[in-house]
Short mmCIF file of C-alpha atoms in Angstrom, two decimals:
data_model
loop_
_atom_site.label_atom_id
_atom_site.label_comp_id
_atom_site.label_asym_id
_atom_site.label_seq_id
_atom_site.Cartn_x
_atom_site.Cartn_y
_atom_site.Cartn_z
CA UNK A 922 21.02 -6.90 10.87
CA UNK A 923 17.91 -5.40 9.22
CA UNK A 924 15.75 -3.23 11.47
CA UNK A 925 12.99 -1.94 9.18
CA UNK A 926 11.79 -1.37 5.65
CA UNK A 927 12.63 2.08 4.30
CA UNK A 928 10.80 1.96 0.99
CA UNK A 929 9.39 -0.35 -1.64
CA UNK A 930 8.79 0.39 -5.32
CA UNK A 931 5.34 -0.04 -6.82
CA UNK A 932 5.16 -0.25 -10.59
CA UNK A 933 1.85 1.30 -11.65
CA UNK A 934 -0.12 2.03 -14.80
CA UNK A 935 -0.81 5.63 -13.75
CA UNK A 936 1.11 7.57 -11.13
CA UNK A 937 -1.70 10.14 -10.93
CA UNK A 938 -4.39 7.50 -10.30
CA UNK A 939 -2.19 5.75 -7.73
CA UNK A 940 -1.45 8.99 -5.88
CA UNK A 941 -5.15 9.85 -5.80
CA UNK A 942 -6.15 6.41 -4.49
CA UNK A 943 -3.55 6.07 -1.75
CA UNK A 944 -3.88 9.67 -0.53
CA UNK A 945 -7.69 9.62 -0.56
CA UNK A 946 -8.28 6.05 0.66
CA UNK A 947 -5.32 5.50 3.02
CA UNK A 948 -4.24 9.04 3.91
CA UNK A 949 -0.73 8.66 2.51
CA UNK A 950 1.18 11.83 1.68
CA UNK A 951 2.22 12.32 -1.94
CA UNK A 952 5.81 13.57 -2.03
CA UNK A 953 7.93 14.72 -4.95
CA UNK A 954 11.66 14.04 -4.97
CA UNK A 955 14.72 13.65 -7.26
CA UNK A 956 13.75 15.18 -10.58
CA UNK A 957 9.99 15.13 -10.12
CA UNK A 958 9.62 11.49 -9.10
CA UNK A 959 6.62 10.65 -6.90
CA UNK A 960 6.32 8.61 -3.74
CA UNK A 961 3.65 7.84 -1.15
CA UNK A 962 4.87 8.52 2.38
CA UNK A 963 3.40 6.99 5.55
CA UNK A 964 4.97 6.67 8.98
CA UNK A 965 8.71 6.17 8.50
CA UNK A 966 8.29 4.39 5.14
CA UNK A 967 7.34 5.16 1.58
CA UNK A 968 6.34 3.59 -1.72
CA UNK A 969 8.35 4.98 -4.62
CA UNK A 970 6.28 4.92 -7.79
CA UNK A 971 7.47 3.79 -11.21
CA UNK A 972 5.14 4.05 -14.17
CA UNK A 973 5.03 1.07 -16.52
CA UNK A 974 7.47 1.67 -19.37
CA UNK A 975 9.18 4.52 -17.51
CA UNK A 976 10.89 2.65 -14.67
CA UNK A 977 14.15 3.83 -13.13
CA UNK A 978 17.31 1.71 -13.13
CA UNK A 979 18.19 -0.39 -11.34
CA UNK A 980 14.78 -2.04 -11.11
CA UNK A 981 13.14 -5.41 -10.61
CA UNK A 982 13.82 -7.89 -13.37
CA UNK A 983 10.16 -7.91 -14.51
CA UNK A 984 8.37 -4.83 -13.12
CA UNK A 985 4.63 -5.31 -13.54
CA UNK A 986 1.68 -3.23 -12.42
CA UNK A 987 -0.67 -5.16 -10.16
CA UNK A 988 1.76 -7.79 -8.90
CA UNK A 989 2.13 -6.56 -5.30
CA UNK A 990 0.50 -8.05 -2.21
CA UNK A 991 1.26 -6.26 1.05
CA UNK A 992 -0.03 -5.59 4.55
CA UNK A 993 -0.23 -2.15 6.14
CA UNK A 994 -0.75 -1.67 9.87
CA UNK A 995 -3.10 1.00 11.19
CA UNK A 996 -3.87 2.22 14.68
CA UNK A 997 -7.36 3.23 13.52
CA UNK A 998 -10.16 0.93 14.66
CA UNK A 999 -10.86 -1.58 11.90
CA UNK A 1000 -14.60 -0.75 11.96
CA UNK A 1001 -13.66 2.85 11.10
CA UNK A 1002 -11.40 1.62 8.29
CA UNK A 1003 -14.24 -0.49 6.88
CA UNK A 1004 -16.62 2.50 7.04
CA UNK A 1005 -14.08 4.76 5.34
CA UNK A 1006 -13.47 2.22 2.57
CA UNK A 1007 -17.23 2.01 1.98
CA UNK A 1008 -17.46 5.82 1.84
CA UNK A 1009 -14.68 5.80 -0.78
CA UNK A 1010 -16.50 3.10 -2.82
CA UNK A 1011 -13.68 0.62 -2.25
CA UNK A 1012 -14.88 -2.98 -2.40
CA UNK A 1013 -13.61 -5.19 0.42
CA UNK A 1014 -12.65 -8.59 -0.99
CA UNK A 1015 -12.27 -10.28 2.37
CA UNK A 1016 -12.60 -9.41 6.01
CA UNK A 1017 -12.47 -8.47 8.64
CA UNK A 1018 -10.62 -11.73 9.29
CA UNK A 1019 -8.02 -12.90 11.78
CA UNK A 1020 -4.49 -13.36 10.49
CA UNK A 1021 -0.93 -13.50 11.81
CA UNK A 1022 1.28 -10.44 11.43
CA UNK A 1023 5.03 -10.08 11.84
CA UNK A 1024 4.78 -9.73 15.62
CA UNK A 1025 1.49 -11.42 16.52
CA UNK A 1026 -2.23 -11.73 15.82
CA UNK A 1027 -3.85 -9.15 13.54
CA UNK A 1028 -7.35 -8.47 12.23
CA UNK A 1029 -7.41 -7.59 8.51
CA UNK A 1030 -9.45 -6.36 5.58
CA UNK A 1031 -8.37 -6.93 1.97
CA UNK A 1032 -9.09 -4.78 -1.09
CA UNK A 1033 -7.44 -3.83 -4.38
CA UNK A 1034 -5.84 -0.62 -5.62
CA UNK A 1035 -6.36 0.73 -9.18
CA UNK A 1036 -3.73 -1.68 -10.57
CA UNK A 1037 -5.17 -4.73 -8.84
CA UNK A 1038 -2.50 -4.93 -6.14
CA UNK A 1039 -3.84 -6.72 -3.07
CA UNK A 1040 -3.82 -4.33 -0.11
CA UNK A 1041 -4.30 -5.70 3.40
CA UNK A 1042 -4.99 -3.17 6.18
CA UNK A 1043 -4.69 -4.59 9.68
CA UNK A 1044 -4.72 -3.82 13.36
CA UNK A 1045 -2.81 -5.70 16.01
CA UNK A 1046 -4.94 -7.33 18.70
CA UNK A 1047 -3.96 -4.71 21.31
CA UNK A 1048 -5.36 -1.91 19.11
CA UNK A 1049 -8.32 -3.80 17.64
#
């Protein structure tokens, strides 16, 4: 029945710091919606942002900054991603390494955002 993810919510310590990081490091578009709320848009998805202590209802039972672990797919060559991360002073924790994505083999690098969320950026074998 489900065909795709529309959005996820990231609970963060600072919406401003999160918007800066994801727009600068990953090229996501910062969008404002519904009463000044912020989101990070990419492809046909987005991350809605909730600041710790100022979450919107309904919400996760225990929203916590730094508890996310997710994989983002890019069509950019992974070597270029690694070079861009270095230029942005982002420390790669692991990779490039081979992993398995939702639809097949991927090559990934792992790093952390300002809240300590684990971000995996990957390319599928056909685009690697």
